[in-house]
Amino acid sequence: MKTEWYKSMAFYQIWIRSFYDGNGDGIGDLYGVYEKLPYIKSLGIDGIWFSPLYPSPNADYGYDISDYKNIHPDYGDLEQFKKVLDKAHSLGLKVIMDLVINHTSDEHPWFIESKKSKDNPYSDYYIWRDAKKGKLPNNWYSLFEGKAWEYCPERDQYYLHIFAKKQPDLNMDNPKVREEIKSIMRFWLDMGIDGFREDVITFISKVDNLPDGLPFIPVANGMPYYKDGPHIHEYLREFRRVCNEYDCFQLGEGPMTTIKSALSYMTGKNKSLDLMFHFDHMLADCIYTEYIQRPFNLRLLKRAFSKWQKALNGKAWNTLYLENHDHPRIISRYGNEHYHRASGTMLAICYLFQQGTPFVYQGQEIGMTNIKLKSIDQYMDVSSHNNYHSFHLKDSIEKRMERIHASSRDSSRTPMQWDSSKNAGFTTGKPWFYVNPNYKRINVAAEENQPYSILNLYRKCLYYRKNSEVALWGDYTEYYKASSLLYVYKRTYKNNQLLIVCSFSSHHLRWHNIKEFKGIKGKLVICNYPNPIHGVLKPYEARVYEY
Ligand code: GLC
Ligand code: CA
């Protein structure tokens, strides 16, 4: 690692299929991205994370890759990618790619070869096992589609898939597979990209004998045997050496990761990742997955935020995010669709002033919300179907659809709402997926002109951060922890302080008698309402004081 430039950056995540269609076939693409780069830059963003752009049968929308060194024809080609990359760089934007190496598509040539026989050059690229006493090799469930094993008649064996059936897990214990990964990394780094977001990277090393999981853990019963597995650090160090040949950085996705485990990747002798996505703060309205819902609880959210802020301070660096392509929209979860603008801007302030590198997901900056489609057949996401068909089966269809409305990953995958014209200005053709009907009201063009729009508040916060040492580097202290309505924290750096006050209430709140705020003589630098009232917070009001 030559530099730590990623620490003062803010990233924008593009899930390309729904971003902007540049050639009118109804599918977002790199021609569209090229056109919209100045828009991204205008947000105060410094880098782009591309969700997978590679050829893929789209069983899991790009997270099932069939060719790692190419671009999906729906999105363009390598030449167009290079054009986007060069233009991004010329605007001062870094570019990171998704590296999905826990599994490939079952249509990847490696897998097509591997499944042919037990003795071909690729036979050991995946995790194959014989039946055990006439049954599956073990009792693991996949996270996306029933049992974790699929039978292959050609080999009379089963292959392991922790995700969907069309996502066979790679055998990372095979040194040839690791060489392939390194060659993929070099391919993109040589082209000039600046780093990788590494998909479920903590899952790539499995315990040798693949023991049965505990029967009472639903779905993730095998996780203790594939999360943070025995050789994980060794393999990641190998990949790190490749990255060290370039000025690039690595961000790992760590589903269900703990602080202890995250620190083991980001610090010390095993340091192999610069940043990690952790999930704790995404569980303030659900248990383990968004499909198992509970009412939103601000105290859970604050506890998760503060825990990571404290634990990583001075040791490692946080990622800050509220949305991505795997989670439903945040206003529909932690905010309030009836207070769309106010809660959307408050949520922005609540996380953008923490210590770490912020990520903004396409559409989050205009406050896109969940889509409510009538029937499960209209949903595209493999995990939504799995949830619908395997959990809470005693619930009525209406009840299950309610859960889908609140949890589906498709809510964050609807086309980006650019303006109020047909198809939200996303395409001149027929959009590949449903556009959220609220696009007439919620769109980029409409928000450009409103000074207090969600869009303009994101800009304000991102520009403020960049130019503020205390916002970038300050220590974090939480106040008023017991409150179930207010989230209050302070950042401190040298002699400068920022106080961030966020109301999660849909009512007016009197707050001048709260002792921590007595005597604040700070200057109000950001507020999501035009005329703040002394001592009173309006619904979902948020303020940033500098002093
Ligand atoms: C990660 C991705 C998600 C994908 C899964 C399997 O969690 O973010 O979209 O479905 O890995 O690749
Ligand atoms: Ca297109």
Coordinates of C-alpha atoms and ligand atoms in Angstrom, one line a residue:
M1 CA 0.0 0.0 0.0
K2 CA 1.6 3.2 -1.1
T3 CA -1.0 5.7 -0.2
E4 CA -4.2 5.8 1.9
W5 CA -6.0 8.1 -0.5
Y6 CA -9.2 6.1 -0.1
K7 CA -9.6 7.5 3.4
S8 CA -10.6 11.0 2.3
M9 CA -12.8 9.8 -0.6
A10 CA -16.5 9.3 -1.1
F11 CA -17.7 6.6 -3.5
Y12 CA -20.7 6.2 -5.7
Q13 CA -21.9 2.7 -6.4
I14 CA -23.2 1.9 -9.9
W15 CA -25.5 -1.1 -10.5
I16 CA -25.2 -0.6 -14.2
R17 CA -28.3 -2.4 -15.5
S18 CA -30.5 0.2 -13.9
F19 CA -28.3 3.3 -14.1
Y20 CA -28.7 4.9 -17.5
D21 CA -29.4 3.4 -20.9
G22 CA -27.2 5.0 -23.6
N23 CA -28.4 3.0 -26.6
G24 CA -32.1 2.6 -26.2
D25 CA -32.4 -1.1 -25.6
G26 CA -33.9 -0.7 -22.1
I27 CA -30.8 -1.8 -20.3
G28 CA -28.4 0.5 -18.5
D29 CA -24.9 0.4 -20.0
L30 CA -21.4 2.0 -20.2
Y31 CA -22.5 4.4 -22.8
G32 CA -25.0 5.8 -20.3
V33 CA -22.3 5.8 -17.6
Y34 CA -20.0 7.8 -19.8
E35 CA -22.7 10.5 -20.3
K36 CA -23.4 10.7 -16.6
L37 CA -19.9 10.9 -15.2
P38 CA -20.1 14.7 -14.9
Y39 CA -23.3 14.2 -12.8
I40 CA -21.5 11.8 -10.5
K41 CA -18.6 14.2 -10.2
S42 CA -21.0 17.1 -9.4
L43 CA -22.2 15.2 -6.3
G44 CA -18.8 15.7 -4.6
I45 CA -17.9 12.1 -5.3
D46 CA -14.3 10.9 -5.8
G47 CA -14.7 7.3 -6.9
I48 CA -17.0 4.8 -8.5
W49 CA -17.6 1.2 -7.5
F50 CA -19.0 -0.8 -10.3
S51 CA -21.1 -3.8 -9.4
P52 CA -20.1 -6.6 -11.8
L53 CA -19.9 -5.6 -15.5
Y54 CA -18.7 -9.0 -16.7
P55 CA -20.5 -11.4 -19.0
S56 CA -23.0 -13.3 -16.9
P57 CA -26.2 -15.3 -17.4
N58 CA -27.6 -13.1 -14.7
A59 CA -28.9 -15.8 -12.4
D60 CA -27.7 -13.3 -9.7
Y61 CA -27.4 -10.2 -11.9
G62 CA -23.7 -10.2 -12.6
Y63 CA -22.6 -12.0 -9.4
D64 CA -22.5 -15.2 -11.5
I65 CA -19.6 -14.5 -13.8
S66 CA -19.0 -16.5 -17.0
D67 CA -16.0 -14.5 -18.2
Y68 CA -13.8 -12.4 -15.8
K69 CA -11.8 -10.6 -18.5
N70 CA -14.6 -9.1 -20.5
I71 CA -17.6 -6.8 -20.4
H72 CA -21.2 -8.1 -20.7
P73 CA -22.4 -7.3 -24.2
D74 CA -25.5 -5.7 -22.7
Y75 CA -23.2 -3.0 -21.1
G76 CA -20.7 -2.4 -23.9
D77 CA -17.3 -3.8 -24.5
L78 CA -13.7 -3.5 -23.2
E79 CA -13.1 -0.5 -25.4
Q80 CA -16.1 1.3 -24.0
F81 CA -15.0 0.4 -20.5
K82 CA -11.6 1.9 -21.2
K83 CA -13.3 5.1 -22.4
V84 CA -15.3 5.3 -19.2
L85 CA -12.2 4.6 -17.1
D86 CA -10.1 7.3 -18.9
K87 CA -12.8 9.9 -18.6
A88 CA -13.5 9.1 -15.0
H89 CA -9.7 9.5 -14.3
S90 CA -9.7 12.8 -16.2
L91 CA -12.4 14.0 -13.9
G92 CA -10.5 12.9 -10.9
L93 CA -12.7 9.9 -10.1
K94 CA -11.1 6.6 -9.1
V95 CA -12.7 3.4 -10.3
I96 CA -13.0 0.1 -8.5
M97 CA -14.4 -3.2 -9.8
D98 CA -16.3 -5.9 -8.1
L99 CA -14.2 -9.1 -7.7
V100 CA -16.5 -12.1 -7.3
I101 CA -14.3 -15.1 -6.6
N102 CA -16.1 -17.2 -4.1
H103 CA -18.0 -18.7 -7.0
T104 CA -18.4 -18.4 -10.8
S105 CA -21.4 -19.0 -13.0
D106 CA -22.1 -22.6 -13.9
E107 CA -21.8 -21.4 -17.4
H108 CA -18.1 -20.3 -16.9
P109 CA -15.9 -22.5 -19.1
W110 CA -14.0 -23.7 -16.0
F111 CA -17.2 -25.2 -14.7
I112 CA -18.3 -26.6 -18.0
E113 CA -15.0 -28.4 -18.2
S114 CA -14.9 -29.3 -14.5
K115 CA -18.3 -31.1 -14.5
K116 CA -17.4 -33.3 -17.5
S117 CA -15.3 -35.8 -15.6
K118 CA -13.3 -36.4 -12.4
D119 CA -10.0 -36.1 -14.3
N120 CA -9.7 -33.1 -16.5
P121 CA -7.5 -30.0 -16.0
Y122 CA -10.4 -28.2 -14.3
S123 CA -11.9 -31.1 -12.3
D124 CA -10.5 -29.7 -9.1
Y125 CA -11.5 -26.1 -9.7
Y126 CA -14.7 -26.5 -7.8
I127 CA -15.8 -28.3 -4.6
W128 CA -17.0 -31.8 -5.6
R129 CA -18.1 -34.5 -3.2
D130 CA -19.5 -37.9 -3.4
A131 CA -22.9 -38.7 -1.8
K132 CA -22.6 -39.7 1.8
K133 CA -24.5 -42.9 2.6
G134 CA -26.9 -42.2 -0.3
K135 CA -27.5 -38.6 1.0
L136 CA -26.1 -35.2 0.3
P137 CA -22.4 -34.7 1.3
N138 CA -23.5 -32.6 4.3
N139 CA -26.6 -30.8 5.7
W140 CA -25.7 -27.2 4.6
Y141 CA -28.2 -24.9 3.2
S142 CA -27.4 -22.4 0.5
L143 CA -28.1 -18.8 1.2
F144 CA -30.2 -18.4 -1.9
E145 CA -31.7 -21.7 -3.1
G146 CA -32.4 -24.7 -1.0
K147 CA -29.7 -27.2 -0.1
A148 CA -26.1 -26.2 -0.8
W149 CA -25.4 -29.2 -3.0
E150 CA -26.4 -29.9 -6.6
Y151 CA -26.1 -33.3 -8.3
C152 CA -24.1 -33.7 -11.5
P153 CA -24.8 -36.9 -13.4
E154 CA -21.6 -36.7 -15.5
R155 CA -19.5 -37.0 -12.4
D156 CA -22.0 -38.8 -10.2
Q157 CA -21.0 -36.2 -7.6
Y158 CA -22.4 -33.1 -6.0
Y159 CA -20.9 -29.6 -6.2
L160 CA -21.1 -27.0 -3.4
H161 CA -23.0 -23.7 -3.9
I162 CA -23.3 -21.4 -1.0
F163 CA -25.4 -19.1 -3.1
A164 CA -27.7 -20.1 -6.0
K165 CA -27.4 -23.4 -7.9
K166 CA -26.0 -21.4 -10.8
Q167 CA -23.1 -20.1 -8.6
P168 CA -20.8 -23.1 -7.9
D169 CA -18.1 -22.3 -5.3
L170 CA -14.6 -22.3 -6.4
N171 CA -12.0 -24.5 -4.7
M172 CA -9.6 -21.9 -3.4
D173 CA -7.4 -24.6 -2.0
N174 CA -6.3 -25.4 -5.5
P175 CA -3.2 -23.2 -6.3
K176 CA -4.2 -23.1 -9.9
V177 CA -7.5 -21.4 -9.0
R178 CA -5.6 -18.8 -7.0
E179 CA -3.3 -18.2 -10.0
E180 CA -6.4 -17.6 -12.1
I181 CA -7.6 -15.0 -9.6
K182 CA -4.3 -13.2 -9.6
S183 CA -4.3 -13.1 -13.3
I184 CA -7.8 -11.6 -13.3
M185 CA -6.7 -9.0 -10.8
R186 CA -3.6 -8.1 -13.0
F187 CA -5.8 -7.9 -16.1
W188 CA -7.9 -5.1 -14.6
L189 CA -5.1 -3.4 -12.7
D190 CA -3.0 -3.3 -15.8
M191 CA -5.9 -1.6 -17.6
G192 CA -5.7 1.1 -14.9
I193 CA -8.4 0.5 -12.3
D194 CA -7.8 1.6 -8.8
G195 CA -8.9 -1.3 -6.7
F196 CA -11.5 -4.0 -5.9
R197 CA -14.6 -4.5 -3.9
E198 CA -14.3 -8.2 -3.0
D199 CA -17.5 -10.1 -2.9
V200 CA -18.2 -12.3 0.2
I201 CA -14.4 -12.5 0.5
T202 CA -14.5 -13.9 4.0
F203 CA -16.2 -17.1 2.6
I204 CA -13.5 -18.3 0.2
S205 CA -11.7 -20.8 2.4
K206 CA -13.7 -23.8 3.6
V207 CA -12.9 -26.1 6.5
D208 CA -11.4 -29.2 5.1
N209 CA -13.8 -32.0 5.8
L210 CA -16.9 -29.8 5.4
P211 CA -18.6 -31.0 8.6
D212 CA -22.4 -30.9 9.1
G213 CA -23.7 -27.6 10.4
L214 CA -25.9 -27.1 13.4
P215 CA -29.4 -28.1 12.5
F216 CA -31.1 -25.3 14.3
I217 CA -29.5 -22.4 12.4
P218 CA -31.7 -21.8 9.4
V219 CA -30.1 -21.3 6.0
A220 CA -26.6 -20.2 7.3
N221 CA -26.0 -23.5 9.1
G222 CA -22.7 -24.1 7.3
M223 CA -21.4 -20.6 7.9
P224 CA -19.2 -21.5 10.8
Y225 CA -17.3 -23.7 8.4
Y226 CA -16.9 -21.3 5.5
K227 CA -16.7 -17.9 7.1
D228 CA -13.1 -16.8 8.1
G229 CA -12.0 -20.3 7.1
P230 CA -8.6 -21.9 7.9
H231 CA -6.6 -20.6 5.0
I232 CA -8.3 -17.3 4.4
H233 CA -5.4 -15.1 5.5
E234 CA -2.9 -17.0 3.6
Y235 CA -4.9 -16.7 0.4
L236 CA -5.7 -13.0 0.9
R237 CA -2.0 -12.3 1.5
E238 CA -1.2 -13.9 -1.8
F239 CA -3.8 -11.6 -3.5
R240 CA -2.5 -8.6 -1.5
R241 CA 0.9 -9.1 -3.0
V242 CA -0.5 -8.5 -6.4
C243 CA -2.3 -5.3 -5.3
N244 CA 0.9 -4.1 -3.7
E245 CA 2.5 -4.0 -7.1
Y246 CA 0.0 -1.3 -8.0
D247 CA -1.3 1.8 -6.1
C248 CA -4.6 0.2 -5.5
F249 CA -6.8 -0.7 -2.5
Q250 CA -9.0 -3.6 -1.5
L251 CA -12.4 -3.4 0.1
G252 CA -13.8 -6.7 1.4
E253 CA -17.5 -7.6 1.9
G254 CA -17.8 -9.3 5.3
P255 CA -21.4 -10.6 5.8
M256 CA -22.1 -11.1 9.5
T257 CA -18.5 -10.0 10.3
T258 CA -17.6 -9.1 13.8
I259 CA -15.2 -6.4 14.9
K260 CA -12.6 -8.9 16.0
S261 CA -12.7 -10.7 12.7
A262 CA -12.8 -7.4 10.6
L263 CA -9.7 -6.2 12.5
S264 CA -7.9 -9.5 11.7
Y265 CA -8.2 -8.6 8.0
M266 CA -7.4 -4.9 8.2
T267 CA -4.6 -4.8 10.8
G268 CA -1.5 -6.6 11.9
K269 CA 0.6 -9.2 10.2
N270 CA -2.3 -10.5 8.1
K271 CA -3.4 -7.1 6.8
S272 CA -4.9 -7.9 3.5
L273 CA -7.8 -5.5 3.2
D274 CA -8.0 -1.8 3.6
L275 CA -11.7 -1.5 4.2
M276 CA -14.6 -3.8 5.0
F277 CA -18.3 -3.7 4.6
H278 CA -19.9 -4.8 7.8
F279 CA -23.6 -5.3 8.3
D280 CA -24.5 -4.6 11.9
H281 CA -26.2 -1.3 11.2
M282 CA -28.4 -2.9 8.5
L283 CA -30.1 -5.0 11.1
A284 CA -32.0 -2.2 13.1
D285 CA -35.3 -3.3 11.6
C286 CA -34.7 -7.0 11.0
I287 CA -33.1 -10.1 12.4
Y288 CA -30.2 -11.5 10.4
T289 CA -31.9 -10.8 7.0
E290 CA -34.3 -8.1 5.9
Y291 CA -36.9 -10.8 5.3
I292 CA -37.2 -11.4 9.1
Q293 CA -38.6 -8.1 10.0
R294 CA -39.0 -6.2 13.3
P295 CA -40.0 -2.6 13.9
F296 CA -37.2 -0.1 13.3
N297 CA -35.3 0.6 16.5
L298 CA -33.1 3.6 16.6
R299 CA -31.2 2.4 19.6
L300 CA -30.0 -0.7 17.8
L301 CA -28.9 1.5 14.9
K302 CA -27.0 3.9 17.1
R303 CA -25.4 1.0 19.0
A304 CA -24.1 -0.5 15.8
F305 CA -22.8 2.8 14.5
S306 CA -21.0 3.7 17.7
K307 CA -19.6 0.2 18.2
W308 CA -17.8 0.3 14.9
Q309 CA -16.8 4.0 15.2
K310 CA -15.1 3.3 18.5
A311 CA -13.6 -0.1 17.7
L312 CA -11.9 1.0 14.5
N313 CA -10.7 4.4 15.5
G314 CA -6.9 4.7 15.2
K315 CA -6.7 1.0 14.1
A316 CA -8.5 0.6 10.9
W317 CA -10.9 2.7 8.8
N318 CA -14.6 2.4 8.5
T319 CA -16.9 2.2 5.5
L320 CA -20.1 4.3 5.8
Y321 CA -23.1 3.2 3.9
L322 CA -26.9 2.9 4.2
E323 CA -27.8 1.4 0.8
N324 CA -26.4 -0.9 -1.8
H325 CA -27.8 -3.3 -4.4
D326 CA -28.4 -5.9 -1.6
H327 CA -30.7 -3.9 0.6
P328 CA -34.1 -2.2 0.2
R329 CA -34.1 1.6 0.2
I330 CA -33.3 3.3 3.4
I331 CA -36.1 5.9 3.5
S332 CA -38.5 3.0 3.4
R333 CA -36.7 1.4 6.3
Y334 CA -35.2 3.8 8.7
G335 CA -36.9 7.0 7.4
N336 CA -40.5 7.7 6.6
E337 CA -41.9 7.9 3.1
H338 CA -44.5 10.5 4.3
Y339 CA -41.6 12.7 5.3
H340 CA -39.7 11.8 2.2
R341 CA -37.5 14.9 1.9
A342 CA -36.9 15.5 5.6
S343 CA -36.1 11.9 6.5
G344 CA -34.0 11.4 3.4
T345 CA -31.8 14.4 4.1
M346 CA -31.6 13.5 7.8
L347 CA -30.4 10.0 7.0
A348 CA -27.7 11.5 4.8
I349 CA -26.5 13.7 7.6
C350 CA -26.7 10.9 10.2
Y351 CA -24.1 8.8 8.4
L352 CA -22.0 11.1 6.2
F353 CA -20.5 12.9 9.2
Q354 CA -19.1 9.7 10.8
Q355 CA -15.5 8.7 10.5
G356 CA -14.8 6.6 7.4
T357 CA -15.2 6.4 3.7
P358 CA -18.8 7.0 2.6
F359 CA -20.6 5.1 -0.1
V360 CA -23.7 6.4 -1.9
Y361 CA -25.7 4.0 -3.9
Q362 CA -27.3 5.1 -7.2
G363 CA -30.7 6.7 -6.5
Q364 CA -30.0 7.1 -2.7
E365 CA -29.0 10.7 -3.4
I366 CA -32.5 11.5 -4.6
G367 CA -34.2 9.4 -2.0
M368 CA -35.6 6.6 -4.2
T369 CA -37.9 4.3 -2.2
N370 CA -39.0 0.7 -2.3
I371 CA -41.2 -0.6 -5.1
K372 CA -44.3 -2.6 -4.4
L373 CA -45.1 -5.0 -7.1
K374 CA -48.3 -7.1 -6.9
S375 CA -47.1 -10.6 -7.3
I376 CA -43.9 -12.5 -6.5
D377 CA -43.6 -13.4 -10.2
Q378 CA -42.9 -9.8 -11.0
Y379 CA -39.7 -9.9 -8.9
M380 CA -36.4 -10.8 -10.5
D381 CA -34.1 -11.4 -7.6
V382 CA -33.3 -15.0 -6.8
S383 CA -33.1 -14.4 -3.0
S384 CA -36.5 -12.8 -2.9
H385 CA -38.0 -15.9 -4.5
N386 CA -36.1 -18.0 -2.1
N387 CA -37.4 -16.0 0.9
Y388 CA -40.9 -16.0 -0.3
H389 CA -40.9 -19.8 -0.9
S390 CA -39.1 -20.9 2.2
F391 CA -39.8 -18.7 5.1
H392 CA -43.1 -18.0 7.0
L393 CA -44.9 -20.4 4.7
K394 CA -47.9 -20.4 7.1
D395 CA -48.4 -16.7 6.4
S396 CA -51.0 -15.7 3.8
I397 CA -49.9 -14.6 0.4
E398 CA -50.7 -10.9 1.4
K399 CA -48.5 -11.2 4.4
R400 CA -45.7 -12.7 2.5
M401 CA -45.9 -10.0 -0.2
E402 CA -45.8 -7.4 2.5
R403 CA -42.5 -8.9 3.6
I404 CA -41.2 -8.9 0.1
H405 CA -42.2 -5.3 -0.3
A406 CA -40.1 -4.5 2.8
S407 CA -37.2 -6.7 2.0
S408 CA -36.6 -7.3 -1.7
R409 CA -33.3 -6.5 -3.2
D410 CA -35.2 -5.5 -6.3
S411 CA -36.3 -2.3 -4.6
S412 CA -32.8 -1.0 -5.0
R413 CA -32.6 -2.3 -8.5
T414 CA -35.4 -0.3 -10.2
P415 CA -34.3 2.1 -13.0
M416 CA -32.7 5.3 -11.8
Q417 CA -35.1 8.2 -11.9
W418 CA -33.5 11.0 -14.0
D419 CA -36.5 13.1 -14.8
S420 CA -40.3 13.1 -15.1
S421 CA -40.5 12.1 -18.7
K422 CA -41.5 8.6 -19.8
N423 CA -39.6 5.8 -18.1
A424 CA -38.1 8.4 -15.7
G425 CA -35.7 9.3 -18.5
F426 CA -33.8 6.1 -17.9
T427 CA -34.3 4.8 -21.4
T428 CA -36.0 5.6 -24.7
G429 CA -36.8 1.9 -25.1
K430 CA -38.7 -0.5 -22.9
P431 CA -37.0 -0.6 -19.5
W432 CA -35.8 -4.1 -18.5
F433 CA -37.5 -3.8 -15.1
Y434 CA -40.3 -1.8 -13.5
V435 CA -39.8 1.9 -13.0
N436 CA -41.0 3.0 -9.6
P437 CA -44.3 4.9 -10.2
N438 CA -43.2 7.7 -7.9
Y439 CA -40.7 8.9 -10.5
K440 CA -42.7 12.0 -11.5
R441 CA -42.1 13.3 -8.0
I442 CA -38.8 11.8 -7.1
N443 CA -36.2 12.4 -9.8
V444 CA -32.8 14.1 -10.4
A445 CA -34.2 17.0 -12.6
A446 CA -36.8 18.0 -10.1
E447 CA -34.4 17.9 -7.2
E448 CA -31.7 19.9 -9.0
N449 CA -33.8 23.0 -8.7
Q450 CA -34.8 22.7 -5.0
P451 CA -32.1 24.0 -2.7
Y452 CA -33.3 21.8 0.2
S453 CA -33.7 18.6 -1.9
I454 CA -32.2 15.4 -0.9
L455 CA -29.9 15.6 -3.9
N456 CA -28.6 19.1 -3.0
L457 CA -28.2 18.1 0.6
Y458 CA -26.0 15.1 -0.3
R459 CA -23.9 17.5 -2.3
K460 CA -23.6 20.0 0.5
C461 CA -22.5 17.3 3.0
L462 CA -20.1 15.6 0.6
Y463 CA -18.4 19.0 -0.2
Y464 CA -18.4 20.0 3.4
R465 CA -16.7 16.7 4.4
K466 CA -13.9 17.0 1.8
N467 CA -12.9 20.4 3.1
S468 CA -13.2 19.7 6.8
E469 CA -10.4 18.1 8.8
V470 CA -12.6 17.4 11.7
A471 CA -15.3 15.7 9.4
L472 CA -12.6 13.6 7.8
W473 CA -10.4 12.7 10.7
G474 CA -12.1 13.6 14.0
D475 CA -12.8 11.2 16.9
Y476 CA -16.4 10.2 17.5
T477 CA -18.4 10.5 20.7
E478 CA -22.0 9.6 21.0
Y479 CA -24.4 11.5 23.3
Y480 CA -27.8 10.9 24.6
K481 CA -27.5 7.2 23.9
A482 CA -30.7 6.2 25.6
S483 CA -32.9 8.3 23.4
S484 CA -35.1 6.4 21.0
L485 CA -35.8 9.5 18.9
L486 CA -32.5 11.4 18.7
Y487 CA -29.1 10.4 17.4
V488 CA -26.5 12.9 18.6
Y489 CA -22.7 12.6 18.1
K490 CA -19.7 14.8 18.2
R491 CA -16.5 14.7 16.2
T492 CA -13.3 16.2 17.6
Y493 CA -10.1 17.0 15.9
K494 CA -7.4 19.2 17.4
N495 CA -9.4 22.2 18.6
N496 CA -12.3 21.7 16.2
Q497 CA -15.6 20.1 16.9
L498 CA -18.7 19.2 15.0
L499 CA -21.9 18.3 16.7
I500 CA -24.5 16.3 14.7
V501 CA -28.0 16.2 15.9
C502 CA -30.6 14.0 14.1
S503 CA -34.2 13.6 14.9
F504 CA -35.9 10.3 13.9
S505 CA -39.2 11.5 15.1
S506 CA -42.2 12.5 12.9
H507 CA -43.2 15.1 15.6
H508 CA -41.7 18.3 16.7
L509 CA -39.2 17.8 19.6
R510 CA -38.1 20.3 22.2
W511 CA -34.5 19.8 22.9
H512 CA -33.1 22.9 24.6
N513 CA -33.4 21.3 28.0
I514 CA -31.2 18.4 27.1
K515 CA -28.1 18.8 29.2
E516 CA -25.5 17.9 26.6
F517 CA -26.7 20.8 24.4
K518 CA -26.6 23.5 27.1
G519 CA -24.2 26.2 26.2
I520 CA -23.6 25.2 22.6
K521 CA -22.4 28.4 20.9
G522 CA -21.6 26.6 17.7
K523 CA -22.3 27.9 14.3
L524 CA -25.0 26.0 12.4
V525 CA -23.3 24.9 9.2
I526 CA -25.8 22.4 7.8
C527 CA -29.5 22.0 8.4
N528 CA -32.1 20.1 6.3
Y529 CA -34.7 22.8 6.9
P530 CA -34.5 26.4 5.7
N531 CA -35.5 28.2 8.9
P532 CA -34.6 26.2 12.0
I533 CA -36.3 27.2 15.2
H534 CA -34.2 27.7 18.4
G535 CA -34.8 24.8 20.8
V536 CA -37.2 22.8 18.5
L537 CA -36.5 20.1 16.0
K538 CA -39.0 19.7 13.2
P539 CA -39.9 16.2 12.0
Y540 CA -36.7 14.4 11.0
E541 CA -34.7 17.6 11.3
A542 CA -30.9 17.3 11.3
R543 CA -28.3 19.8 12.1
V544 CA -24.5 20.1 12.0
Y545 CA -22.9 22.6 14.3
E546 CA -19.3 23.6 14.1
Y547 CA -17.4 25.0 17.1
Ligands
GLC1 C1 -22.7 -10.4 -2.3 C2 -23.3 -9.5 -3.3 C3 -24.7 -10.0 -3.7 C4 -24.6 -11.4 -4.2 C5 -23.8 -12.3 -3.3 C6 -23.4 -13.6 -4.0 O1 -23.4 -10.4 -1.1 O2 -23.3 -8.2 -2.9 O3 -25.3 -9.2 -4.6 O4 -25.8 -11.9 -4.5 O5 -22.6 -11.7 -2.8 O6 -22.4 -13.2 -5.0
CA2 CA -28.4 -0.2 -23.2

